[in-house]
Coordinates of C-alpha atoms in Angstrom, one line a residue:
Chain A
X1 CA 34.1 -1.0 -12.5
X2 CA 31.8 2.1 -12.0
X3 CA 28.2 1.2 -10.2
X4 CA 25.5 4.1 -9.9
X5 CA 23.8 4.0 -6.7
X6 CA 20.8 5.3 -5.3
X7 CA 19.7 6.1 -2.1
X8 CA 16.5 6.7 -0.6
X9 CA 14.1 8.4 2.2
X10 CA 15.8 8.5 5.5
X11 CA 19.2 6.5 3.8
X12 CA 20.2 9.5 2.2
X13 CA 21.0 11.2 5.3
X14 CA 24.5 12.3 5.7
X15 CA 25.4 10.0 2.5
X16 CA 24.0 11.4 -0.9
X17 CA 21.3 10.9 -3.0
X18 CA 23.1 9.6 -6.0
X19 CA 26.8 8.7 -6.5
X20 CA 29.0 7.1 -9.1
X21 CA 30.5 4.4 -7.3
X22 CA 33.9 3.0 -8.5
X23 CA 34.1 -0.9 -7.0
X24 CA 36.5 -3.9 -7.4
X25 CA 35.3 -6.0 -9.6
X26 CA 33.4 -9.1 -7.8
X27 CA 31.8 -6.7 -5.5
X28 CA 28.5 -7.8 -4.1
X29 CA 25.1 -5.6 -3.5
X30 CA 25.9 -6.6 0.5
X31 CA 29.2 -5.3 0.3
X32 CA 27.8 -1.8 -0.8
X33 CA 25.2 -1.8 1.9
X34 CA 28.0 -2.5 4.5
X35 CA 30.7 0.0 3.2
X36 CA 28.0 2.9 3.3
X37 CA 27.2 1.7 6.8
X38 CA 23.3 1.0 5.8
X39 CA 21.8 -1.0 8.9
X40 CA 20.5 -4.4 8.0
X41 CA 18.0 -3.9 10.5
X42 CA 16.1 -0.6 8.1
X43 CA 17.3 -2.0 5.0
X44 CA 14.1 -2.7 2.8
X45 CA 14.6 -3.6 -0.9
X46 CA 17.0 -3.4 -3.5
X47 CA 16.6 -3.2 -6.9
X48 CA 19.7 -3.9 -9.6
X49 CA 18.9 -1.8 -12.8
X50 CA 15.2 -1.8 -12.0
X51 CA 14.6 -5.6 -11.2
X52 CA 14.4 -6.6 -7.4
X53 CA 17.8 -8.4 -6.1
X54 CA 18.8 -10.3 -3.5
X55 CA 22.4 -8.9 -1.3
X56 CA 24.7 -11.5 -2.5
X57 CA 24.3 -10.9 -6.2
X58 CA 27.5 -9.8 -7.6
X59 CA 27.4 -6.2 -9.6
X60 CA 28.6 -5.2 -12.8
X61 CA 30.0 -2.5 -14.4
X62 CA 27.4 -0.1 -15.7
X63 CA 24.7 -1.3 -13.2
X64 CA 22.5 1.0 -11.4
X65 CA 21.9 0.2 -7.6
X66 CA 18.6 1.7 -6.0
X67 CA 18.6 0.7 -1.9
X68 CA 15.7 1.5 -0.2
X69 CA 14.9 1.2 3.7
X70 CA 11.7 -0.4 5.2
X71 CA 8.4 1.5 5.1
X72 CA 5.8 0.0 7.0
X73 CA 3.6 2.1 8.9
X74 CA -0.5 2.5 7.5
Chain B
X1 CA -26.3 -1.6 -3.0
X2 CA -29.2 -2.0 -5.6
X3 CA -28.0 -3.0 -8.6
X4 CA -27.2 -0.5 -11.2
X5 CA -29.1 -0.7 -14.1
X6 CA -26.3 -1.0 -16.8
X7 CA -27.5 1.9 -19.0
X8 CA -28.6 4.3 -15.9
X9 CA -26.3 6.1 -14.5
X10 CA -27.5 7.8 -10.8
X11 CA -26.9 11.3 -10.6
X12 CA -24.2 10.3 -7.6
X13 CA -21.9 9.1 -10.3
X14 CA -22.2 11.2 -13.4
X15 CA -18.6 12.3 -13.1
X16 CA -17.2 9.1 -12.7
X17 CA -18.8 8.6 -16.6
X18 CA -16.5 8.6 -19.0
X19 CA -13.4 7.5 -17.1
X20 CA -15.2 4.3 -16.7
X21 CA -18.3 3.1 -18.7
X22 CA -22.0 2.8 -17.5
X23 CA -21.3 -1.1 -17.3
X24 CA -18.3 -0.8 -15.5
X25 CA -20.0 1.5 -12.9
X26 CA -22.8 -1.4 -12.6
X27 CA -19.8 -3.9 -11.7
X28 CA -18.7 -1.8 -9.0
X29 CA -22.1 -1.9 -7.2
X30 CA -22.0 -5.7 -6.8
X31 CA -18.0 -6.0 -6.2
X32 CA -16.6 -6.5 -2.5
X33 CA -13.6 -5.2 -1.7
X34 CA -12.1 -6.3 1.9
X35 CA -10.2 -3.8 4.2
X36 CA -7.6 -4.9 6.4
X37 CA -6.6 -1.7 8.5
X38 CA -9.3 1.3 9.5
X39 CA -6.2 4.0 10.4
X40 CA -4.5 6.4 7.8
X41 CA -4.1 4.4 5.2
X42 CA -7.8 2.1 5.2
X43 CA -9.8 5.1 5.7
X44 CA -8.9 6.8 2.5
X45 CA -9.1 3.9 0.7
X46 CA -12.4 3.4 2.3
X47 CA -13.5 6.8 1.2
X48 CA -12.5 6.3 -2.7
X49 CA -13.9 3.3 -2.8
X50 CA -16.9 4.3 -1.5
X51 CA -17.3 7.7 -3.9
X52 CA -16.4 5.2 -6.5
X53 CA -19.8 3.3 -6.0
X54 CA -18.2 0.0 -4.7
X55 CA -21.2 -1.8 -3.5
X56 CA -19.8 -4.0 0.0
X57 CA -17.2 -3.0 1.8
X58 CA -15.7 -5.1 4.6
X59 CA -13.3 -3.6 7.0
X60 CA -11.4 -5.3 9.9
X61 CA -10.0 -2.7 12.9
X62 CA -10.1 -3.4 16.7
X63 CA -9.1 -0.1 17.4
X64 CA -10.7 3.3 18.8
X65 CA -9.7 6.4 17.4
X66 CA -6.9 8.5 19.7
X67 CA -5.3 11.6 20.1
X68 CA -2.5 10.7 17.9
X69 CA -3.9 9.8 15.2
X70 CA -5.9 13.4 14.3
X71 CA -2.9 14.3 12.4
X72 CA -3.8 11.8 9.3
X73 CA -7.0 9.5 10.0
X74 CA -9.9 10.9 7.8
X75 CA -12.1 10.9 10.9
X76 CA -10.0 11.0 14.0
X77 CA -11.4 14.3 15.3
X78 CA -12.4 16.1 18.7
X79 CA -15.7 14.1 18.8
X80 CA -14.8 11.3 17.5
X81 CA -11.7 10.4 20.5
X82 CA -12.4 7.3 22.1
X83 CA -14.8 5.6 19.1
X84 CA -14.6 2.6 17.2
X85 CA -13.1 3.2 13.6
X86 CA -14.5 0.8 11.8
X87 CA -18.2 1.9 13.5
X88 CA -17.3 5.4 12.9
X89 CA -16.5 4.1 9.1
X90 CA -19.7 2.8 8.9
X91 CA -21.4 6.0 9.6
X92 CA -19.5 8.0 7.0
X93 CA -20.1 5.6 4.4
X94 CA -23.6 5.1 5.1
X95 CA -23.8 9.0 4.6
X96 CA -22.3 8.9 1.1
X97 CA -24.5 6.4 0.4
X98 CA -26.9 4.4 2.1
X99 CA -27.2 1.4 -0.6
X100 CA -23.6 0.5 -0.2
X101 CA -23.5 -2.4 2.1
X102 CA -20.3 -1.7 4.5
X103 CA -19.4 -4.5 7.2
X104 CA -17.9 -3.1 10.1
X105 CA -15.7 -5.5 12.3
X106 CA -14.3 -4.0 15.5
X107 CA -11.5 -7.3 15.4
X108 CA -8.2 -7.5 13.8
X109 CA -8.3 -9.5 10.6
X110 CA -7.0 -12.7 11.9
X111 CA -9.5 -13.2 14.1
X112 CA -12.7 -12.6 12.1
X113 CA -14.7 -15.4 9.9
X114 CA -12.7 -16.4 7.4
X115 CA -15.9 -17.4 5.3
X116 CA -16.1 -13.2 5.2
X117 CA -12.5 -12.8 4.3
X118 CA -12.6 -15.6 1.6
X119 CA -15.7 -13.8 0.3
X120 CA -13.9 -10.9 -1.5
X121 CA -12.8 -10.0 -4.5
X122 CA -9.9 -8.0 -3.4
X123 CA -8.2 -7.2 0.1
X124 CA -6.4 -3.7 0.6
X125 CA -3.4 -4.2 3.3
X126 CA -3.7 -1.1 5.0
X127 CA -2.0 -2.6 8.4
X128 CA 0.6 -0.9 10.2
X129 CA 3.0 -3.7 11.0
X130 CA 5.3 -6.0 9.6
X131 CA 4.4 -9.2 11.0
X132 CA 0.5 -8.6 9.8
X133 CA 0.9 -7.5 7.0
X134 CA 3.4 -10.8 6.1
X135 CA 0.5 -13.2 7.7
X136 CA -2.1 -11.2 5.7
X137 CA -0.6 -11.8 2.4
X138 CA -0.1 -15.4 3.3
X139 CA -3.9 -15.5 4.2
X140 CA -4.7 -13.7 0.8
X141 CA -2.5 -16.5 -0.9
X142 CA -3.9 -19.2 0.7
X143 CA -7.6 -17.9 -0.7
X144 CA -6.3 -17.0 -4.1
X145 CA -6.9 -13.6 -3.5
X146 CA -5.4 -10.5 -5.0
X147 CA -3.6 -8.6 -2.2
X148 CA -3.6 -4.6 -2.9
X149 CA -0.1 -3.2 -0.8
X150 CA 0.3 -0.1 0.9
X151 CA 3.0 1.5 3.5
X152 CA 3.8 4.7 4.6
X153 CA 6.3 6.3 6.9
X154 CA 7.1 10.3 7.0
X155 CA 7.2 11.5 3.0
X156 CA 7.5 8.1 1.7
X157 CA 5.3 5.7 0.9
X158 CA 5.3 2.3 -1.2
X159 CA 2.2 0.7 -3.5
X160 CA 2.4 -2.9 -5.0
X161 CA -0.4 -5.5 -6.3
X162 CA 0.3 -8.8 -4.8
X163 CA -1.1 -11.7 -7.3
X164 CA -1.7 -15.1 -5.9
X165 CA 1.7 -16.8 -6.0
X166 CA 4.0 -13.3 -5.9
X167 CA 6.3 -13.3 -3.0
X168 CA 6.9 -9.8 -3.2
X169 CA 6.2 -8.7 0.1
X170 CA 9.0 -11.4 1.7
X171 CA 11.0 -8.9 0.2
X172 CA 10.0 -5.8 1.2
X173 CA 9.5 -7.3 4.6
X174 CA 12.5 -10.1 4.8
X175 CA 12.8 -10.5 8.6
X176 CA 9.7 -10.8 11.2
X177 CA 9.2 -8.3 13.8
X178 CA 10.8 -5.3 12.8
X179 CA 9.5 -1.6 12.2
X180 CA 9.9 0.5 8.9
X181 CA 11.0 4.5 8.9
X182 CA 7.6 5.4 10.5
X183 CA 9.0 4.5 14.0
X184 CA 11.3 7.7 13.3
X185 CA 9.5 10.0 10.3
X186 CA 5.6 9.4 11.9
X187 CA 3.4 9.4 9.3
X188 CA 1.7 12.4 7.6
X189 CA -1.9 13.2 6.3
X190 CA -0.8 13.9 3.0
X191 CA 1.2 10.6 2.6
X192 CA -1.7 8.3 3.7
X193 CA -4.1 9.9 1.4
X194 CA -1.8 9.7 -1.7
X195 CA -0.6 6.2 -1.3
X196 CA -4.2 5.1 -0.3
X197 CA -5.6 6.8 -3.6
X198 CA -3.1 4.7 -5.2
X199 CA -4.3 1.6 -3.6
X200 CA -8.2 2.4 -4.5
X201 CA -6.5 2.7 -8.0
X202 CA -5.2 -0.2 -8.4
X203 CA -8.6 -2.0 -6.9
X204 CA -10.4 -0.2 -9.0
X205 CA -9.0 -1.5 -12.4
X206 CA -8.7 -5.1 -10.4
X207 CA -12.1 -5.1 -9.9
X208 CA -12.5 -4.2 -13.5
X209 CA -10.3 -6.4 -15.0
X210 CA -8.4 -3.7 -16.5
X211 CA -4.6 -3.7 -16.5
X212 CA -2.5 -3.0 -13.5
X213 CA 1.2 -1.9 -13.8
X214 CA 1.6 -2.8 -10.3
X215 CA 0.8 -6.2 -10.6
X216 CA 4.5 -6.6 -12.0
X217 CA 5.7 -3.4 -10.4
X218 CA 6.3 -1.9 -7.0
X219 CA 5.9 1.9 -7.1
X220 CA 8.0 3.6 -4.5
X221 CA 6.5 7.4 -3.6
X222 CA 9.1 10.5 -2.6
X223 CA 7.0 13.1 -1.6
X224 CA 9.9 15.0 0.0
X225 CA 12.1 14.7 -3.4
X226 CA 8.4 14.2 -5.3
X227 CA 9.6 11.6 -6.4
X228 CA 7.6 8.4 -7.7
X229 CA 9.7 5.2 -9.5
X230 CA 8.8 1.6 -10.7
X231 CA 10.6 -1.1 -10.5
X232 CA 9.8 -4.5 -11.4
X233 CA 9.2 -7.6 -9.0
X234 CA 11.9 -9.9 -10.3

């Protein structure tokens, strides 16, 4: 199955900005966050086509992935 | 503030007429707005809301300004090193205007009267840490208070409206006691003043009882890509 996914602020560093992603099927959120190396510890939130979603949920073809890392300075 | 007359408009806030009505104007004088957070974030906010004619204005910061924070703090400057923010805060908005009533409380959040905190309409989370920020929008929960989110770090920045029963933030924030990308990017002038003018946005039309996108929405800010995207809650 092909996934879009989106990376943001300092997670695009040395990965890409956007990238058609072509997964097994079954393939969770998590598993994309670990196979592009993303550390748990900066990982912020996710949204699955739009709509926040926690790492376990399971992705499906045509979905658009948007990870974001943890902004919390003021 | 003295109340506004609903069909006067002072010569201070002609140009706010007609982006919101005489009688919405009037509402602002008697609304409070509490401010968690007087650093780059709460200080802006501070200063829209104020221009804006908001009428009381409470603001929780234990801090005094420093060096380091000239680079972004409205009024972290050469003479004002080594001064409370929130007293400095007080000065500034009694200069805009004198009728506004702006409580000034040189203590973190936690530890003020709650009776003051309970008292508003709306808090701003202007903090610059995890852990406060979670225990602040428990607090605002716990009152039934709407909770108006901001965070910045480098060119990024993230706006959200937290509604009594969202649990939005335990996902932005889902583990205690760590930092966001500011520990690495800093945070820049620019940032802080555009995520802020969000934030006075969004309390602005809460205060109004207009419709906010962000109740339902995070927005998350780019400034480096320019970009700026919503995505909904759940």
């Amino acid at each position: 199955m092909q996934v879009k996914v989106k990376l943001f602020a300092t997670f695009r560093k040395g990965r890409f900005k956007e990238k058609e992603m072509e997964l097994e099927d079954g393939c969770t959120i998590g598993w994309v966050i670990d196979h592009l190396r993303l550390p748990r510890r900066e990982l912020g939130v996710v949204f699955l086509n739009g709509l926040s979603a926690a790492d376990t949920k399971q992705l499906q073809d045509g979905d658009t992935l948007s990870i974001f890392p943890m902004v919390g300075g003021g | 503030m003295n109340h506004l007359r609903q069909d006067v408009i002072p010569e201070r806030y002609i140009r706010n007429i007609n982006a919101i009505s005489a009688a919405e104007q009037a509402q602002l004088s008697e609304a409070r707005v509490g401010v968690c957070g007087c650093g780059g974030l709460g200080l802006n906010v501070i200063n829209y809301l104020a221009r804006m004619g908001v009428g009381n204005i409470t603001v929780w910061d234990p801090d005094v300004f420093s060096e380091s924070n000239i680079n972004r703090q409205l009024l972290a400057n050469n003479k004002t090193l080594g001064q409370s923010k929130v007293e400095e805060c007080r000065r500034y908005v009694h200069e805009i205007n004198p009728d506004i009533k702006m409580t000034a409380l040189p203590c973190r959040w936690e530890e003020g009267d709650p009776i003051i905190f309970n008292q508003q309409q709306v808090i701003i989370d202007a903090l610059d840490n995890v852990p406060s920020r979670l225990a602040l929008a428990e607090a605002c929960e716990r009152a039934s208070l709407p909770m108006v989110h901001g965070a910045v770090g480098g060119w990024y920045g993230q706006v959200t409206v937290i509604m009594p029963g969202d649990k939005i933030l335990e996902t932005l924030y889902s583990d205690l006691g760590r930092s966001g990308i500011e520990k690495e990017l800093g945070t820049l002038s620019f940032t802080a003043a555009i995520i802020a003018g969000l934030q006075a946005a969004e309390t602005i039309k809460l205060l109004l009882n207009r419709k906010s996108e962000l109740c339902s929405e995070i927005c998350m800010v780019d400034l480096l890509d320019m970009g700026m995207e919503r995505f909904k809650k759940m």
